[in-house]
Amino acid sequence: AFVPAQFTQECRSDTYPPPSSSEVEWFDVSLDEAPIIRWRHVVARRQSQIRDLLLQFKNFIRQLTGSSVYFNLVARSLTLIAPTVPQPYQDEMVGISTVTGIPLGEILLYNIFYEATNL
Amino acid sequence: CTSVLAEDSKGVLYHARNLDFGLFFGWDKAKKTWLVTEYLRPTIVNIRFKKSGQTVFMSTHFAGYVGILTALKPGRFSLTVNSRNSLDGSSTLGIIEWILGKRDAVWMGFLTRRVMETADSYAQAKQMLTGTKMLAPAYFILGGNSTMQGCIITRSRNAAIDVWERSAAANHTWYLLQTNYDHWKPPFVLDDRRTPGNKCMMAKGQASMGFKEIFNVLSSIPVLNKLTTYTALMRVDTGEYHSYRQTCKDPCPIW
C-alpha cells in the first residue's frame, strides 16, 4: 500500500465539493448547562463508536504486550488522578463516562491521548 | 497533520487542516488501513459551543474528547493543532511531574479549549498559546480576522521556541503550510507532505485561493493519506466552517 512521497499524484482539482455523505454532523453544546450533562446528547449518539474505538486501542495494547494487565493498570491509575484534572473538564469527563458506561480512567486516557502518544 | 493559512488576492484569510492520526496503532492487513484511524472516523462531530443562546465558537471533535484540535471563533480567530515530537521536551517528564503533584503545566487540549472560550482576539489567543507552560510540545496554527494576520507557533513544553508570522514568511507571504516538523528544518525524508503541499499551493496560486482549491490541495496525495480522518475549512471573517470525513483510496501512502 505504501507509495513513497516522491511518487505523488498530480495536485488534485476535482475533489470539491466533496460528497454530502462526508459532511460531519453538527451538535450544539451549551456552556450554560452544568458540565456533567452538557455533552450527554453528543456522546449518547456516538457511544458505540467511542466504545469500539477504545476497545480497538485496548486490543492493540493487549497484542503488543501480550496481556490486558497494562492497559487496565493505566486506566485504573488514571481514575485515581481524574480528580486532579481542572474543571470544568473533569466534570465533563465524569458526565461522558456516566452516559457511555465507559470507565472514567479510559475516558481520561482518551482525553490525554495527545500527551500519552507523545510520551 | 497538515494545516494551511492562506489569503486570497482580496485579502480574505482561509484556514484549513487535515487531521491525521493512528500511526502504528495497528494495521488491518486485509483492508490496508490503520485500525485506530478507521475507528476514529465515525466518532467525528462538529460542535457549536453556545452561551446565552449565542455561538461562542465552533469546533470539530472526536466525540468524547473535550479538548480542541480544530476551531473557529467567528470574527475573531481560528486555531488548529498539529502534533510535534521533540526528544528534548517530550511529555514524559511533564506527565510524571503531574502525577507527582507538580501541576503548573497544562494539558494541550484543555489549553486550546480555554483559549477558544476566553480569548477575545487574535492577539490574546496568541499570547495564551505562546506563554502557557504545557505538558507536551505542539504546533499551534492561528489565524486572525484581518489581512496579514496568521502565525505558526512552535511550542516546547515551557515556551514558544518560534513564532512564524505570515508577514515574515520569505517566499510566499500569502500562505503558510505546517505539517509535523519544525518549519526551519527539512521534514523527515519518509514523511514529506510539506514539499507536495507547497507545490500544490503554489500551482493553485493566490488568485484562485478559496475553499475549493484548499480542499483540492488537502485532497492531494500524500497530503491526503491513510491516516487522514477529516478535512476542515474555516473562514474567520464570515464564520464559515465546514468539515468532511476523508478517506484515501489506493494507491495511497500509509502516512
PDB file of C-alpha atoms in Angstrom, chain A residues 8-71:
ATOM      1  CA  THR A   8       2.981  11.901  -5.601  1.00  0.00           C
ATOM      2  CA  GLN A   9      -0.104  12.284  -7.686  1.00  0.00           C
ATOM      3  CA  GLU A  10      -0.715  15.490  -9.504  1.00  0.00           C
ATOM      4  CA  CYS A  11      -2.308  18.238  -7.466  1.00  0.00           C
ATOM      5  CA  ARG A  12      -5.994  17.426  -7.411  1.00  0.00           C
ATOM      6  CA  SER A  13      -8.525  19.794  -8.914  1.00  0.00           C
ATOM      7  CA  ASP A  14     -11.684  17.695  -8.897  1.00  0.00           C
ATOM      8  CA  THR A  15     -12.400  16.903  -5.266  1.00  0.00           C
ATOM      9  CA  TYR A  16     -14.601  19.872  -4.339  1.00  0.00           C
ATOM     10  CA  PRO A  17     -17.369  19.864  -3.358  1.00  0.00           C
ATOM     11  CA  PRO A  18     -16.951  16.572  -1.515  1.00  0.00           C
ATOM     12  CA  PRO A  19     -19.985  14.247  -1.357  1.00  0.00           C
ATOM     13  CA  SER A  20     -22.623  15.313   1.153  1.00  0.00           C
ATOM     14  CA  SER A  21     -22.261  11.901   2.803  1.00  0.00           C
ATOM     15  CA  SER A  22     -18.830  13.005   4.038  1.00  0.00           C
ATOM     16  CA  GLU A  23     -20.171  16.110   5.791  1.00  0.00           C
ATOM     17  CA  VAL A  24     -19.802  15.980   9.555  1.00  0.00           C
ATOM     18  CA  GLU A  25     -22.946  16.213  11.701  1.00  0.00           C
ATOM     19  CA  TRP A  26     -23.494  19.299  13.887  1.00  0.00           C
ATOM     20  CA  PHE A  27     -24.408  19.379  17.585  1.00  0.00           C
ATOM     21  CA  ASP A  28     -24.919  22.268  19.996  1.00  0.00           C
ATOM     22  CA  VAL A  29     -23.204  22.204  23.385  1.00  0.00           C
ATOM     23  CA  SER A  30     -24.427  24.789  25.879  1.00  0.00           C
ATOM     24  CA  LEU A  31     -21.789  26.239  28.160  1.00  0.00           C
ATOM     25  CA  ASP A  32     -24.670  27.425  30.363  1.00  0.00           C
ATOM     26  CA  GLU A  33     -25.501  23.814  31.254  1.00  0.00           C
ATOM     27  CA  ALA A  34     -23.731  22.004  34.069  1.00  0.00           C
ATOM     28  CA  PRO A  35     -20.521  20.416  32.725  1.00  0.00           C
ATOM     29  CA  ILE A  36     -21.629  16.984  33.849  1.00  0.00           C
ATOM     30  CA  ILE A  37     -24.609  16.987  31.452  1.00  0.00           C
ATOM     31  CA  ARG A  38     -23.584  19.294  28.587  1.00  0.00           C
ATOM     32  CA  TRP A  39     -22.114  16.515  26.371  1.00  0.00           C
ATOM     33  CA  ARG A  40     -24.784  13.884  27.033  1.00  0.00           C
ATOM     34  CA  HIS A  41     -26.703  14.249  23.744  1.00  0.00           C
ATOM     35  CA  VAL A  42     -23.466  14.153  21.721  1.00  0.00           C
ATOM     36  CA  VAL A  43     -21.906  11.089  23.319  1.00  0.00           C
ATOM     37  CA  ALA A  44     -25.237   9.286  23.548  1.00  0.00           C
ATOM     38  CA  ARG A  45     -25.351   9.394  19.728  1.00  0.00           C
ATOM     39  CA  ARG A  46     -21.773   8.174  19.391  1.00  0.00           C
ATOM     40  CA  GLN A  47     -21.365   5.891  22.388  1.00  0.00           C
ATOM     41  CA  SER A  48     -20.995   2.661  20.415  1.00  0.00           C
ATOM     42  CA  GLN A  49     -18.366   4.287  18.177  1.00  0.00           C
ATOM     43  CA  ILE A  50     -16.412   5.597  21.200  1.00  0.00           C
ATOM     44  CA  ARG A  51     -16.648   2.181  22.821  1.00  0.00           C
ATOM     45  CA  ASP A  52     -15.419   0.454  19.624  1.00  0.00           C
ATOM     46  CA  LEU A  53     -12.510   2.886  19.360  1.00  0.00           C
ATOM     47  CA  LEU A  54     -11.339   2.328  22.926  1.00  0.00           C
ATOM     48  CA  LEU A  55     -11.827  -1.436  22.559  1.00  0.00           C
ATOM     49  CA  GLN A  56      -9.645  -1.375  19.457  1.00  0.00           C
ATOM     50  CA  PHE A  57      -6.971   0.548  21.333  1.00  0.00           C
ATOM     51  CA  LYS A  58      -7.233  -1.879  24.241  1.00  0.00           C
ATOM     52  CA  ASN A  59      -6.832  -4.833  21.840  1.00  0.00           C
ATOM     53  CA  PHE A  60      -3.809  -3.166  20.278  1.00  0.00           C
ATOM     54  CA  ILE A  61      -2.114  -2.763  23.664  1.00  0.00           C
ATOM     55  CA  ARG A  62      -3.016  -6.366  24.578  1.00  0.00           C
ATOM     56  CA  GLN A  63      -1.471  -7.688  21.364  1.00  0.00           C
ATOM     57  CA  LEU A  64       1.577  -5.515  21.854  1.00  0.00           C
ATOM     58  CA  THR A  65       2.205  -6.549  25.438  1.00  0.00           C
ATOM     59  CA  GLY A  66       0.596  -9.995  25.450  1.00  0.00           C
ATOM     60  CA  SER A  67      -1.715  -9.047  28.295  1.00  0.00           C
ATOM     61  CA  SER A  68      -4.620  -6.788  29.279  1.00  0.00           C
ATOM     62  CA  VAL A  69      -2.874  -6.043  32.547  1.00  0.00           C
ATOM     63  CA  TYR A  70      -1.010  -2.966  31.304  1.00  0.00           C
ATOM     64  CA  PHE A  71      -3.993  -1.192  29.799  1.00  0.00           C
TER      65      PHE A  71
END
